[in-house]
């Protein structure tokens, strides 16, 4: 592959990642606020982490602070929702 094709592939992968992340966050918000289905919200949030909305080639340690904070807050919300669902399971 030439350098141009590799760059084009990287841009395409980044775009797909952002679209997938946004789509999964949208499903999670719809499930939480409209359907009141927190199990679906939990699975949507977990799947959204698969689609890294930022450059996946950059290691976590080298990312800018706002990206680290965004991903850590996303993971914290995921764990809080998981604990809530486990405590209210009946």
C-alpha positions as a Python dict, from the first residue, in 0.01 Angstrom:
ca = {
    (1, 'X'): (0, 0, 0),
    (2, 'X'): (118, 346, -70),
    (3, 'X'): (139, 617, 189),
    (4, 'X'): (-173, 785, 49),
    (5, 'X'): (-376, 465, 72),
    (6, 'X'): (-261, 405, 431),
    (7, 'X'): (-359, 761, 524),
    (8, 'X'): (-696, 718, 358),
    (9, 'X'): (-753, 389, 544),
    (10, 'X'): (-663, 555, 876),
    (11, 'X'): (-910, 836, 814),
    (12, 'X'): (-1180, 586, 721),
    (13, 'X'): (-1118, 381, 1036),
    (14, 'X'): (-1127, 695, 1250),
    (15, 'X'): (-1456, 804, 1093),
    (16, 'X'): (-1610, 460, 1143),
    (17, 'X'): (-1497, 463, 1506),
    (18, 'X'): (-1655, 801, 1571),
    (19, 'X'): (-1979, 706, 1401),
    (20, 'X'): (-1999, 377, 1592),
    (21, 'X'): (-1922, 549, 1922),
    (22, 'X'): (-2185, 816, 1862),
    (23, 'X'): (-2441, 556, 1755),
    (24, 'X'): (-2387, 345, 2066),
    (25, 'X'): (-2403, 650, 2294),
    (26, 'X'): (-2727, 750, 2124),
    (27, 'X'): (-2877, 407, 2186),
    (28, 'X'): (-2765, 425, 2549),
    (29, 'X'): (-2922, 766, 2602),
    (30, 'X'): (-3243, 653, 2432),
    (31, 'X'): (-3255, 342, 2651),
    (32, 'X'): (-3187, 533, 2973),
    (33, 'X'): (-3404, 841, 2932),
    (34, 'X'): (-3687, 729, 2706),
    (35, 'X'): (-3726, 355, 2755),
    (36, 'X'): (-3602, 341, 3117),
    (37, 'X'): (-3417, 19, 3025),
    (38, 'X'): (-3092, 47, 3217),
    (39, 'X'): (-2970, -297, 3111),
    (40, 'X'): (-2976, -188, 2746),
    (41, 'X'): (-2809, 137, 2847),
    (42, 'X'): (-2533, -57, 3023),
    (43, 'X'): (-2467, -278, 2724),
    (44, 'X'): (-2468, 21, 2488),
    (45, 'X'): (-2216, 206, 2703),
    (46, 'X'): (-1995, -99, 2720),
    (47, 'X'): (-2007, -150, 2345),
    (48, 'X'): (-1938, 218, 2284),
    (49, 'X'): (-1597, 179, 2445),
    (50, 'X'): (-1504, -65, 2169),
    (51, 'X'): (-1531, 218, 1918),
    (52, 'X'): (-1257, 453, 2033),
    (53, 'X'): (-1376, 801, 1929),
    (54, 'X'): (-1019, 927, 1930),
    (55, 'X'): (-709, 804, 1746),
    (56, 'X'): (-675, 439, 1846),
    (57, 'X'): (-311, 430, 1733),
    (58, 'X'): (-206, 665, 2015),
    (59, 'X'): (-133, 486, 2347),
    (60, 'X'): (-344, 595, 2644),
    (61, 'X'): (-44, 747, 2826),
    (62, 'X'): (36, 977, 2532),
    (63, 'X'): (-316, 1106, 2479),
    (64, 'X'): (-416, 1463, 2568),
    (65, 'X'): (-570, 1515, 2911),
    (66, 'X'): (-924, 1579, 2785),
    (67, 'X'): (-927, 1243, 2603),
    (68, 'X'): (-808, 1060, 2914),
    (69, 'X'): (-1071, 1233, 3127),
    (70, 'X'): (-1346, 1160, 2872),
    (71, 'X'): (-1267, 788, 2859),
    (72, 'X'): (-1224, 756, 3237),
    (73, 'X'): (-1557, 933, 3302),
    (74, 'X'): (-1722, 708, 3044),
    (75, 'X'): (-1586, 401, 3222),
    (76, 'X'): (-1687, 541, 3564),
    (77, 'X'): (-2046, 593, 3446),
    (78, 'X'): (-2044, 239, 3311),
    (79, 'X'): (-1931, 96, 3646),
    (80, 'X'): (-2176, 310, 3846),
    (81, 'X'): (-2462, 187, 3629),
    (82, 'X'): (-2341, -172, 3666),
    (83, 'X'): (-2329, -142, 4045),
    (84, 'X'): (-2673, 21, 4050),
    (85, 'X'): (-2821, -261, 3843),
    (86, 'X'): (-2657, -527, 4058),
    (87, 'X'): (-2785, -368, 4379),
    (88, 'X'): (-3141, -327, 4249),
    (89, 'X'): (-3161, -672, 4089),
    (90, 'X'): (-3451, -868, 4232),
}
